[in-house]
Short mmCIF file of C-alpha atoms and ligand atoms in Angstrom, two decimals:
data_model
loop_
_atom_site.label_atom_id
_atom_site.label_comp_id
_atom_site.label_asym_id
_atom_site.label_seq_id
_atom_site.Cartn_x
_atom_site.Cartn_y
_atom_site.Cartn_z
CA MET Q 1 17.24 29.75 -4.83
CA VAL Q 2 13.63 30.94 -5.29
CA PRO Q 3 11.40 29.40 -2.61
CA LEU Q 4 8.41 28.21 -4.57
CA LEU Q 5 6.82 26.27 -1.73
CA GLU Q 6 7.33 26.38 2.02
CA MET Q 7 5.28 24.06 4.23
CA ARG Q 8 5.85 24.53 7.96
CA GLY Q 9 4.80 22.42 10.95
CA ILE Q 10 2.07 20.59 9.08
CA VAL Q 11 -0.12 18.44 11.34
CA ARG Q 12 -3.08 16.31 10.29
CA THR Q 13 -4.70 13.59 12.37
CA PHE Q 14 -7.34 10.99 11.55
CA GLY Q 15 -8.76 9.94 14.90
CA ALA Q 16 -5.83 8.52 16.85
CA VAL Q 17 -3.55 8.39 13.78
CA ARG Q 18 -1.11 11.30 13.38
CA ALA Q 19 -0.77 11.03 9.61
CA ASN Q 20 1.34 14.21 9.48
CA ASP Q 21 3.03 15.11 12.73
CA GLY Q 22 4.80 18.45 12.22
CA ILE Q 23 6.24 18.24 8.70
CA ASP Q 24 8.35 20.92 7.02
CA LEU Q 25 8.82 20.73 3.25
CA ASP Q 26 10.50 23.18 0.86
CA VAL Q 27 10.50 23.03 -2.92
CA ALA Q 28 12.49 25.51 -4.99
CA ALA Q 29 11.68 26.43 -8.60
CA GLY Q 30 13.52 24.20 -11.06
CA ARG Q 31 14.01 21.40 -8.52
CA ILE Q 32 12.64 17.88 -8.24
CA VAL Q 33 12.08 16.82 -4.64
CA GLY Q 34 11.59 13.10 -4.03
CA LEU Q 35 9.16 12.26 -1.23
CA LEU Q 36 10.03 8.79 -0.04
CA GLY Q 37 8.55 6.62 2.68
CA GLU Q 38 6.88 3.34 3.48
CA ASN Q 39 3.16 2.76 3.08
CA GLY Q 40 1.24 4.87 5.55
CA SER Q 41 4.10 7.21 6.34
CA GLY Q 42 1.97 10.24 5.42
CA LYS Q 43 3.08 11.18 1.90
CA SER Q 44 -0.33 11.32 0.22
CA THR Q 45 -1.85 13.12 3.18
CA LEU Q 46 0.79 15.85 3.00
CA MET Q 47 0.10 16.35 -0.70
CA LYS Q 48 -3.67 16.35 -0.21
CA LEU Q 49 -3.24 19.11 2.36
CA LEU Q 50 -1.08 21.07 -0.07
CA PHE Q 51 -3.58 20.68 -2.90
CA GLY Q 52 -6.54 21.62 -0.69
CA MET Q 53 -8.24 18.23 -0.75
CA LEU Q 54 -8.14 18.12 3.06
CA PRO Q 55 -7.61 20.86 5.65
CA PRO Q 56 -4.59 20.58 7.98
CA ASP Q 57 -5.11 20.67 11.76
CA SER Q 58 -2.27 23.20 11.97
CA GLY Q 59 0.73 24.47 10.06
CA THR Q 60 1.28 26.99 7.28
CA ILE Q 61 1.65 26.68 3.52
CA ILE Q 62 3.34 29.51 1.61
CA PHE Q 63 3.24 29.13 -2.19
CA LYS Q 64 4.89 31.75 -4.41
CA GLY Q 65 5.08 34.10 -1.43
CA ARG Q 66 1.36 33.87 -0.59
CA GLU Q 67 -0.21 31.91 2.22
CA LEU Q 68 -2.61 29.19 1.11
CA SER Q 69 -5.17 28.51 3.78
CA GLY Q 70 -8.69 27.12 3.67
CA HIS Q 71 -8.14 26.52 -0.06
CA ARG Q 72 -9.85 23.93 -2.27
CA PRO Q 73 -8.29 22.17 -5.27
CA ALA Q 74 -9.84 24.70 -7.70
CA GLU Q 75 -8.05 27.53 -5.88
CA ALA Q 76 -4.84 25.51 -5.67
CA MET Q 77 -4.98 25.08 -9.46
CA LEU Q 78 -5.54 28.78 -10.03
CA ALA Q 79 -2.59 29.53 -7.75
CA GLY Q 80 -0.37 27.34 -9.94
CA LEU Q 81 -0.42 23.88 -8.34
CA ALA Q 82 -1.22 20.68 -10.22
CA MET Q 83 -1.71 17.20 -8.85
CA ILE Q 84 -1.27 14.10 -11.01
CA HIS Q 85 -3.30 11.51 -9.15
CA GLN Q 86 -2.59 7.81 -8.77
CA HIS Q 87 -5.98 7.23 -10.37
CA PHE Q 88 -6.55 9.45 -13.35
CA MET Q 89 -9.49 11.77 -13.53
CA LEU Q 90 -10.06 11.47 -17.28
CA ILE Q 91 -13.24 10.80 -19.23
CA GLU Q 92 -12.41 7.75 -21.30
CA ALA Q 93 -15.01 8.28 -24.00
CA MET Q 94 -13.60 11.71 -24.84
CA SER Q 95 -10.59 12.77 -26.87
CA VAL Q 96 -7.37 14.17 -25.46
CA VAL Q 97 -8.25 17.72 -26.47
CA ASP Q 98 -11.73 17.52 -24.94
CA ASN Q 99 -10.29 16.18 -21.70
CA VAL Q 100 -7.78 19.01 -21.61
CA MET Q 101 -10.54 21.60 -22.15
CA LEU Q 102 -12.78 20.05 -19.50
CA GLY Q 103 -12.89 22.17 -16.36
CA TRP Q 104 -10.39 24.67 -17.72
CA PRO Q 105 -12.05 28.07 -17.41
CA ALA Q 106 -9.84 29.73 -20.04
CA ALA Q 107 -10.61 27.05 -22.65
CA GLY Q 108 -13.94 27.30 -24.40
CA LYS Q 109 -14.20 31.02 -23.74
CA LEU Q 110 -10.85 32.38 -24.83
CA LEU Q 111 -9.37 29.38 -26.57
CA ARG Q 112 -11.11 27.56 -29.36
CA ARG Q 113 -10.82 23.81 -29.72
CA ALA Q 114 -8.50 24.08 -32.73
CA ALA Q 115 -6.21 26.43 -30.83
CA VAL Q 116 -6.05 24.04 -27.86
CA ALA Q 117 -5.29 21.17 -30.22
CA ASN Q 118 -2.42 23.22 -31.62
CA GLN Q 119 -1.09 23.93 -28.14
CA ILE Q 120 -1.24 20.20 -27.40
CA ARG Q 121 0.81 19.43 -30.50
CA GLY Q 122 3.35 22.06 -29.48
CA ALA Q 123 3.65 20.87 -25.88
CA SER Q 124 3.71 17.27 -27.00
CA ALA Q 125 6.74 17.95 -29.19
CA ARG Q 126 8.48 20.18 -26.64
CA PHE Q 127 8.18 17.70 -23.76
CA GLY Q 128 8.29 14.46 -25.72
CA LEU Q 129 4.76 13.51 -24.65
CA ASP Q 130 3.88 11.85 -27.95
CA LEU Q 131 0.17 12.68 -27.69
CA ASP Q 132 -2.31 13.11 -30.52
CA PRO Q 133 -5.01 15.65 -29.55
CA ASP Q 134 -7.72 13.69 -31.35
CA ALA Q 135 -6.92 10.30 -29.84
CA LYS Q 136 -9.68 8.87 -27.66
CA VAL Q 137 -8.49 8.37 -24.05
CA ALA Q 138 -10.07 4.91 -23.92
CA ASN Q 139 -7.58 3.79 -26.59
CA LEU Q 140 -4.51 5.09 -24.76
CA PRO Q 141 -2.29 2.89 -22.60
CA LEU Q 142 -1.84 3.88 -18.95
CA GLY Q 143 1.41 5.72 -19.49
CA ARG Q 144 -0.18 7.94 -22.16
CA ARG Q 145 -3.20 8.72 -19.98
CA GLN Q 146 -0.85 9.92 -17.30
CA ARG Q 147 0.74 12.20 -19.88
CA VAL Q 148 -2.68 13.72 -20.59
CA GLU Q 149 -2.81 14.71 -16.91
CA ILE Q 150 0.70 16.17 -17.16
CA LEU Q 151 -0.30 17.98 -20.34
CA LYS Q 152 -3.24 19.58 -18.53
CA ALA Q 153 -0.85 20.83 -15.86
CA ILE Q 154 1.60 22.20 -18.44
CA LEU Q 155 -1.01 24.05 -20.51
CA ARG Q 156 -2.60 25.58 -17.44
CA GLY Q 157 0.78 26.95 -16.49
CA ALA Q 158 1.31 25.01 -13.26
CA ASP Q 159 4.46 26.09 -11.42
CA LEU Q 160 4.52 23.10 -9.10
CA LEU Q 161 3.50 19.58 -10.11
CA ILE Q 162 2.71 16.91 -7.55
CA LEU Q 163 3.05 13.33 -8.75
CA ASP Q 164 1.83 10.73 -6.24
CA GLU Q 165 3.42 7.37 -7.11
CA PRO Q 166 3.26 8.04 -10.84
CA THR Q 167 5.42 5.04 -11.73
CA SER Q 168 3.70 2.30 -9.73
CA ASN Q 169 1.62 1.05 -12.68
CA LEU Q 170 4.01 1.83 -15.52
CA ALA Q 171 6.11 -0.49 -17.64
CA PRO Q 172 9.87 0.20 -17.50
CA ALA Q 173 9.92 1.98 -20.87
CA GLU Q 174 7.06 4.23 -19.77
CA VAL Q 175 8.93 5.04 -16.55
CA ALA Q 176 11.97 6.15 -18.54
CA GLY Q 177 9.71 8.35 -20.69
CA LEU Q 178 8.12 9.92 -17.63
CA LEU Q 179 11.49 10.71 -16.04
CA THR Q 180 12.56 12.45 -19.26
CA ILE Q 181 9.40 14.57 -19.16
CA LEU Q 182 10.09 15.52 -15.54
CA ARG Q 183 13.62 16.65 -16.44
CA ARG Q 184 12.24 18.91 -19.18
CA LEU Q 185 9.73 20.42 -16.78
CA ARG Q 186 12.58 21.13 -14.39
CA GLU Q 187 14.60 22.81 -17.16
CA GLU Q 188 11.68 25.21 -17.62
CA GLY Q 189 11.93 26.17 -13.97
CA ARG Q 190 8.90 24.31 -12.69
CA GLY Q 191 9.06 22.63 -9.30
CA ILE Q 192 8.11 18.97 -8.82
CA VAL Q 193 7.23 16.77 -5.85
CA PHE Q 194 7.77 13.18 -6.90
CA ILE Q 195 6.39 10.48 -4.58
CA THR Q 196 7.72 6.97 -5.01
CA HIS Q 197 8.86 3.90 -3.10
CA LYS Q 198 11.59 3.19 -5.61
CA LEU Q 199 15.09 4.30 -4.73
CA PRO Q 200 16.58 4.02 -8.22
CA GLU Q 201 14.01 6.48 -9.56
CA VAL Q 202 14.80 8.94 -6.79
CA LEU Q 203 18.52 8.72 -7.41
CA ASP Q 204 17.95 9.00 -11.15
CA VAL Q 205 15.80 12.10 -11.37
CA CYS Q 206 15.56 13.97 -8.04
CA ASP Q 207 17.70 16.84 -6.80
CA GLU Q 208 16.90 16.21 -3.18
CA VAL Q 209 14.98 13.69 -1.16
CA VAL Q 210 12.79 13.96 1.93
CA VAL Q 211 12.03 10.71 3.77
CA LEU Q 212 8.86 10.39 5.85
CA ARG Q 213 8.36 7.82 8.56
CA ALA Q 214 5.25 7.62 10.74
CA GLY Q 215 4.15 11.14 9.85
CA ARG Q 216 7.50 12.83 10.52
CA VAL Q 217 10.52 13.76 8.45
CA ALA Q 218 13.01 10.96 9.12
CA GLY Q 219 15.69 12.58 6.99
CA ARG Q 220 16.39 14.88 4.08
CA ALA Q 221 19.41 15.06 1.83
CA PRO Q 222 20.63 16.24 -1.54
CA VAL Q 223 20.60 13.26 -3.88
CA ALA Q 224 24.17 13.82 -5.01
CA GLY Q 225 26.29 11.89 -2.57
CA VAL Q 226 23.54 10.01 -0.71
CA SER Q 227 23.82 6.23 -0.71
CA ARG Q 228 21.01 3.80 -1.39
CA ALA Q 229 21.66 2.06 1.88
CA ALA Q 230 21.38 5.35 3.79
CA LEU Q 231 18.04 6.13 2.13
CA ALA Q 232 16.74 2.63 2.75
CA GLU Q 233 17.65 2.86 6.40
CA MET Q 234 15.95 6.25 6.76
CA MET Q 235 12.83 4.69 5.24
CA VAL Q 236 12.53 1.69 7.51
CA GLY Q 237 14.06 3.15 10.67
CA ARG Q 238 15.75 1.29 13.43
CA ASP Q 239 13.06 0.90 16.02
CA THR Q 240 12.14 -2.74 15.70
CA THR Q 241 11.99 -3.80 19.34
CA HIS Q 242 8.68 -5.41 20.13
CA ALA Q 243 7.39 -7.29 23.15
CA HIS Q 244 5.88 -10.22 21.29
CA SER Q 245 8.99 -11.50 19.57
CA PRO Q 246 8.88 -15.28 19.40
CA ASP Q 247 11.54 -17.27 21.27
CA PRO Q 248 14.15 -18.74 19.02
CA ARG Q 249 13.77 -22.46 18.42
CA PRO Q 250 14.89 -24.86 15.74
CA PRO Q 251 12.42 -25.20 12.86
CA GLY Q 252 10.40 -28.41 12.57
CA ALA Q 253 9.43 -30.41 9.51
CA VAL Q 254 8.39 -28.69 6.27
CA ARG Q 255 4.63 -28.10 6.37
CA LEU Q 256 4.25 -26.04 3.21
CA ALA Q 257 6.59 -26.24 0.21
CA VAL Q 258 5.96 -23.80 -2.63
CA ARG Q 259 7.81 -23.97 -5.93
CA GLY Q 260 7.62 -21.82 -9.07
CA LEU Q 261 4.32 -20.18 -8.18
CA ARG Q 262 3.32 -18.02 -11.12
CA GLY Q 263 0.21 -16.26 -12.38
CA PRO Q 264 -1.04 -12.72 -12.73
CA GLY Q 265 1.03 -10.75 -10.19
CA LEU Q 266 3.25 -13.72 -9.28
CA ALA Q 267 6.62 -14.31 -10.92
CA GLY Q 268 7.92 -17.52 -9.37
CA VAL Q 269 7.50 -17.56 -5.58
CA GLU Q 270 9.45 -20.32 -3.81
CA PHE Q 271 9.79 -21.11 -0.12
CA ASP Q 272 9.59 -23.80 2.55
CA LEU Q 273 7.55 -23.12 5.66
CA HIS Q 274 8.33 -25.22 8.73
CA ALA Q 275 6.31 -26.36 11.72
CA GLY Q 276 6.72 -23.93 14.62
CA GLU Q 277 7.86 -21.14 12.35
CA ILE Q 278 6.53 -17.74 11.31
CA LEU Q 279 7.77 -16.63 7.92
CA GLY Q 280 7.06 -12.90 7.75
CA VAL Q 281 6.52 -11.47 4.27
CA ALA Q 282 7.33 -7.78 3.99
CA GLY Q 283 7.03 -5.61 0.92
CA VAL Q 284 5.31 -2.62 -0.58
CA ASP Q 285 1.62 -3.26 -1.32
CA GLY Q 286 0.89 -4.26 -4.89
CA ASN Q 287 3.90 -6.54 -5.31
CA GLY Q 288 1.83 -9.73 -5.35
CA GLN Q 289 0.62 -9.92 -1.74
CA ILE Q 290 -3.06 -10.49 -2.53
CA GLU Q 291 -2.22 -12.85 -5.37
CA LEU Q 292 0.12 -14.93 -3.20
CA ALA Q 293 -2.33 -15.20 -0.30
CA ASP Q 294 -5.33 -15.99 -2.52
CA THR Q 295 -3.42 -18.51 -4.62
CA LEU Q 296 -2.22 -20.40 -1.54
CA ALA Q 297 -5.75 -20.40 -0.13
CA GLY Q 298 -7.20 -21.65 -3.43
CA LEU Q 299 -9.21 -18.55 -4.31
CA ARG Q 300 -7.11 -18.06 -7.45
CA ARG Q 301 -5.34 -20.49 -9.71
CA GLY Q 302 -1.64 -20.26 -10.42
CA GLU Q 303 1.01 -22.40 -12.05
CA GLY Q 304 3.52 -24.19 -9.88
CA SER Q 305 3.48 -26.53 -6.95
CA ILE Q 306 2.02 -26.14 -3.44
CA VAL Q 307 2.68 -29.08 -1.15
CA LEU Q 308 0.80 -29.05 2.17
CA ASN Q 309 1.90 -31.69 4.67
CA GLY Q 310 3.32 -33.80 1.86
CA GLN Q 311 0.24 -33.53 -0.35
CA GLU Q 312 0.08 -31.56 -3.63
CA ILE Q 313 -2.83 -29.09 -3.28
CA ALA Q 314 -2.17 -26.66 -6.14
CA ARG Q 315 -5.34 -27.83 -7.86
CA ALA Q 316 -7.40 -28.60 -4.76
CA SER Q 317 -10.54 -26.63 -3.85
CA VAL Q 318 -10.65 -24.10 -1.03
CA ALA Q 319 -12.68 -26.52 1.12
CA ALA Q 320 -10.23 -29.38 0.49
CA ARG Q 321 -7.33 -27.18 1.53
CA MET Q 322 -9.14 -26.16 4.72
CA GLN Q 323 -9.83 -29.86 5.50
CA ALA Q 324 -6.15 -30.60 4.93
CA GLY Q 325 -5.23 -28.16 7.70
CA LEU Q 326 -4.90 -24.76 6.05
CA ALA Q 327 -6.39 -21.62 7.60
CA TYR Q 328 -6.66 -18.28 5.84
CA LEU Q 329 -6.96 -14.80 7.34
CA PRO Q 330 -7.52 -12.62 4.27
CA ALA Q 331 -7.01 -8.87 4.13
CA ASP Q 332 -10.57 -8.08 3.09
CA ARG Q 333 -12.16 -10.13 5.84
CA ALA Q 334 -15.17 -7.85 6.01
CA GLN Q 335 -16.16 -8.98 2.51
CA THR Q 336 -14.95 -12.56 2.35
CA SER Q 337 -14.68 -13.93 5.86
CA LEU Q 338 -17.57 -12.66 7.84
CA VAL Q 339 -21.25 -12.84 7.00
CA ARG Q 340 -22.48 -9.52 8.25
CA ALA Q 341 -26.13 -10.53 8.41
CA MET Q 342 -25.36 -13.55 10.60
CA THR Q 343 -24.87 -13.63 14.36
CA ILE Q 344 -21.52 -14.04 16.08
CA ALA Q 345 -22.41 -17.66 16.94
CA GLU Q 346 -23.30 -18.42 13.31
CA ASN Q 347 -20.09 -16.82 12.07
CA PHE Q 348 -18.03 -18.90 14.48
CA GLY Q 349 -19.82 -22.00 13.20
CA LEU Q 350 -19.01 -21.40 9.52
CA ARG Q 351 -16.01 -23.72 9.46
CA ASP Q 352 -17.63 -26.41 11.56
CA HIS Q 353 -17.27 -29.28 9.14
CA ALA Q 354 -17.73 -31.90 11.85
CA GLY Q 355 -21.22 -30.61 12.45
CA PHE Q 356 -21.39 -31.43 16.14
CA LEU Q 357 -21.98 -27.80 16.95
CA LEU Q 358 -25.07 -27.61 14.80
CA HIS Q 359 -27.12 -28.04 17.93
CA PRO Q 360 -28.06 -24.43 18.80
CA ALA Q 361 -27.31 -24.70 22.52
CA ALA Q 362 -23.89 -26.25 21.88
CA ARG Q 363 -23.15 -23.63 19.30
CA THR Q 364 -24.07 -20.79 21.64
CA ALA Q 365 -21.96 -22.23 24.44
CA HIS Q 366 -18.96 -22.66 22.16
CA ALA Q 367 -19.39 -19.14 20.76
CA LYS Q 368 -19.36 -17.78 24.33
CA GLU Q 369 -16.08 -19.58 25.00
CA LEU Q 370 -14.55 -18.21 21.82
CA MET Q 371 -15.78 -14.71 22.58
CA THR Q 372 -13.96 -14.87 25.90
CA ALA Q 373 -10.83 -16.51 24.48
CA TYR Q 374 -10.58 -14.04 21.62
CA ASP Q 375 -11.74 -11.02 23.58
CA VAL Q 376 -14.72 -10.23 21.33
CA ARG Q 377 -16.56 -7.34 22.94
CA ALA Q 378 -20.25 -7.56 22.12
CA PRO Q 379 -23.49 -8.07 24.06
CA GLY Q 380 -23.62 -11.81 23.31
CA PRO Q 381 -23.33 -14.64 20.76
CA GLN Q 382 -26.65 -13.60 19.18
CA THR Q 383 -25.36 -10.13 18.24
CA VAL Q 384 -25.41 -9.61 14.47
CA ALA Q 385 -21.90 -9.30 13.00
CA ALA Q 386 -22.80 -6.12 11.10
CA ARG Q 387 -22.98 -4.28 14.43
CA LEU Q 388 -19.40 -5.04 15.45
CA SER Q 389 -16.43 -2.69 15.24
CA GLY Q 390 -13.62 -3.64 12.84
CA GLY Q 391 -11.46 -4.90 15.69
CA ASN Q 392 -14.13 -7.17 17.09
CA ALA Q 393 -15.06 -8.45 13.65
CA GLN Q 394 -11.43 -9.37 13.01
CA LYS Q 395 -11.19 -11.15 16.35
CA ILE Q 396 -14.10 -13.37 15.27
CA VAL Q 397 -12.35 -14.32 12.03
CA VAL Q 398 -9.08 -14.90 13.88
CA GLY Q 399 -10.85 -16.93 16.57
CA ARG Q 400 -12.74 -19.08 14.09
CA GLU Q 401 -9.71 -19.80 11.90
CA LEU Q 402 -7.20 -20.38 14.69
CA ASP Q 403 -9.50 -22.36 16.98
CA ARG Q 404 -9.44 -25.24 14.48
CA ALA Q 405 -5.74 -25.71 15.37
CA PRO Q 406 -4.68 -25.50 11.73
CA SER Q 407 -1.26 -26.82 10.79
CA VAL Q 408 -0.60 -23.99 8.33
CA VAL Q 409 -1.92 -20.42 8.56
CA ILE Q 410 -1.84 -17.87 5.75
CA ALA Q 411 -2.38 -14.41 7.23
CA HIS Q 412 -2.59 -11.29 5.08
CA GLN Q 413 -2.78 -7.88 6.82
CA ALA Q 414 -4.20 -9.69 9.85
CA ALA Q 415 -3.91 -6.55 11.98
CA TRP Q 416 -5.00 -4.10 9.31
CA GLY Q 417 -7.09 -1.24 10.65
CA LEU Q 418 -6.90 -2.46 14.25
CA ASP Q 419 -5.94 -0.25 17.17
CA PRO Q 420 -2.66 -1.05 18.96
CA GLY Q 421 -4.34 -3.17 21.64
CA ALA Q 422 -6.23 -5.33 19.15
CA THR Q 423 -3.13 -5.58 16.93
CA ARG Q 424 -1.11 -6.84 19.86
CA PHE Q 425 -3.83 -9.36 20.67
CA VAL Q 426 -3.95 -10.76 17.14
CA LEU Q 427 -0.14 -10.95 16.91
CA ASP Q 428 0.03 -12.72 20.28
CA ARG Q 429 -2.53 -15.31 19.11
CA VAL Q 430 -0.47 -15.92 15.97
CA VAL Q 431 2.66 -16.38 18.06
CA ASP Q 432 0.79 -18.78 20.44
CA LEU Q 433 -0.22 -20.89 17.50
CA ARG Q 434 3.34 -21.00 16.24
CA ASN Q 435 4.52 -21.99 19.70
CA ARG Q 436 2.10 -24.91 19.54
CA GLY Q 437 3.70 -26.07 16.29
CA ALA Q 438 1.75 -24.39 13.49
CA ALA Q 439 3.52 -22.97 10.44
CA VAL Q 440 2.53 -19.37 9.71
CA LEU Q 441 3.00 -17.25 6.61
CA TYR Q 442 2.46 -13.70 7.86
CA ILE Q 443 2.10 -11.22 4.99
CA SER Q 444 1.93 -7.53 5.88
CA SER Q 445 2.97 -4.20 4.44
CA GLU Q 446 3.66 -3.06 8.03
CA LEU Q 447 7.35 -3.83 8.25
CA GLU Q 448 7.43 -3.38 12.02
CA GLU Q 449 4.88 -6.15 12.47
CA VAL Q 450 6.74 -8.50 10.18
CA LEU Q 451 10.05 -7.85 11.93
CA ALA Q 452 8.39 -8.24 15.31
CA ILE Q 453 6.99 -11.72 14.79
CA GLY Q 454 8.91 -13.28 11.91
CA ASP Q 455 11.38 -16.09 12.64
CA ARG Q 456 12.48 -15.37 9.10
CA VAL Q 457 11.61 -12.37 6.96
CA ALA Q 458 11.09 -12.53 3.20
CA VAL Q 459 10.57 -9.51 0.97
CA LEU Q 460 7.98 -9.80 -1.80
CA SER Q 461 8.94 -7.59 -4.73
CA GLY Q 462 7.65 -7.81 -8.29
CA GLY Q 463 5.78 -11.03 -7.56
CA ARG Q 464 8.66 -13.04 -6.11
CA PHE Q 465 10.78 -13.22 -2.98
CA ALA Q 466 13.73 -10.88 -3.45
CA GLY Q 467 15.39 -12.58 -0.48
CA ILE Q 468 14.84 -14.21 2.92
CA LEU Q 469 16.76 -13.38 6.10
CA SER Q 470 16.59 -15.23 9.39
CA ARG Q 471 15.78 -13.26 12.51
CA ASP Q 472 19.36 -13.13 13.78
CA LYS Q 473 20.64 -11.82 10.44
CA ILE Q 474 18.14 -8.99 9.89
CA ASP Q 475 19.79 -6.18 7.95
CA LEU Q 476 17.40 -3.25 7.57
CA GLY Q 477 19.43 -1.65 4.82
CA GLN Q 478 19.19 -4.85 2.78
CA ILE Q 479 15.45 -5.21 3.46
CA GLY Q 480 14.89 -1.59 2.42
CA LEU Q 481 16.77 -2.18 -0.83
CA TRP Q 482 14.72 -5.28 -1.57
CA MET Q 483 11.48 -3.43 -0.76
CA ALA Q 484 12.54 -0.65 -3.10
CA GLY Q 485 13.01 -3.13 -5.93
CA GLN Q 486 16.81 -3.34 -5.71
CA ALA Q 487 17.81 -6.98 -5.85
N1 ADP V 501 -9.06 9.59 5.05
C1 ADP V 501 -8.40 8.92 6.01
N2 ADP V 501 -9.05 8.46 7.08
C2 ADP V 501 -8.39 7.79 8.08
N3 ADP V 501 -7.07 7.55 8.07
C3 ADP V 501 -6.38 7.98 7.01
C4 ADP V 501 -6.98 8.68 5.93
N4 ADP V 501 -6.03 8.99 5.01
C5 ADP V 501 -4.88 8.50 5.50
N5 ADP V 501 -5.07 7.90 6.70
C6 ADP V 501 -4.05 7.29 7.54
O1 ADP V 501 -2.98 8.19 7.64
C7 ADP V 501 -1.73 7.53 7.56
C8 ADP V 501 -0.91 8.08 6.40
O2 ADP V 501 -1.55 7.72 5.19
P1 ADP V 501 -1.03 8.23 3.77
O3 ADP V 501 -0.80 9.69 3.83
O4 ADP V 501 -1.99 7.73 2.75
O5 ADP V 501 0.36 7.47 3.65
P2 ADP V 501 1.28 7.17 2.36
O6 ADP V 501 0.77 7.97 1.22
O7 ADP V 501 2.65 7.54 2.80
O8 ADP V 501 1.14 5.69 2.12
C9 ADP V 501 -2.05 6.06 7.44
O9 ADP V 501 -2.00 5.50 8.74
C10 ADP V 501 -3.45 6.06 6.90
O10 ADP V 501 -4.13 4.88 7.28
MG1 MG V 502 0.08 7.31 -0.68
#
């Protein structure tokens, strides 16, 4: 088989994170290679290195027999690579043909607009793209815009197409159309790297699959003969032993009962959350995580019922929910939870409904206690929040929310962006709270975290819980299948 692409020993770090930790990847002409892996496993980084958007720390890239090194995307394109981005790079106000001609050196000089339009009609028919050259991009649905990007790659003669999660925003019919287009590209002898989280798509269209986990190749296999369960297990791995696992104990009374929760991004979430329990919510980002967290906290409205400590709160305000015992650690705490212009002491005081801390001296004293308890490293309570590192800022939000001894906590990506020490600290605080009887919904796309602290683990997929397993019945293969959209 003709080696179109050979990547060898690719390493790329971002600070302490080894995003790519010695990856080898081969793509032959006329083959579709599926690149599979959880969020953060290093897929996009590997493709950015290939396309010249980032330089690798080390490793070699041989494309069509020539080494690519120190290249930029423009050179990668000239060499015959094309990248179809998750977010399209099209000018909406322009037509399909004008977008195709944009930034294409050959067009405009050698090819006239009418000739390009003719080529578009030809390629559109040949590949089943169904694109009208004169259509304005703004009027095209998402799936068609993606095809404009593919069309650009085809007309420029790309030998290898990189598609980074091309199906994540497509309707099922559009996905089927895209897979058909990929098969036709393969028939012409072009190579394709197809990144996705979805196992059925891999099994449907790919010739082989490479699974990344934590920046390394966790497995590779021809698709013929590989089982879904085997792929799912390669994706999630087996290493789930963590120090901060909660002790088993019988669940207490129901603190939060959710039924038929629907709305944009939510398709009928249902669960009971008990006192003294952490329900971990795993899943690939974009399956309703933000919507679920915000709807429970009252920042968005949904249909359905949310009963907190026996009281229906689905239509209650955020403040009323907080008063009723709910605490919320949102993912975008920097924007919503912390006032950057205020001091640490003032930020700690934000939820002080009782008002007894309004006395400045009392507030400062209390802030000092919380800084110690929550390990906030800063000169003092009068330090402005804007000066704090991400980890210390998060500890303030965690400290403020958890110090109120809430009965129910909704946490979304509570350890996002924190270093391992700070992550451990936040997880330990969440477990402490649970041990003191709080009910915790812990939503995270980091499966390891969810497995480490969940008494039960639910998987959010397509806006609902695909299933819930208790800690003693964890089956990684099953969780992987649910995460990949396989009920
Ligand atoms: N520009 C960046 N700066 C810092 N960290 C990054 C950057 N890009 C990626 N990372 C980190 O590298 C790791 C791999 O990310 P990525 O390649 O985007 O994974 P995937 O595409 O598989 O979800 C993650 O831990 C991510 O946070
Ligand atoms: Mg990615």
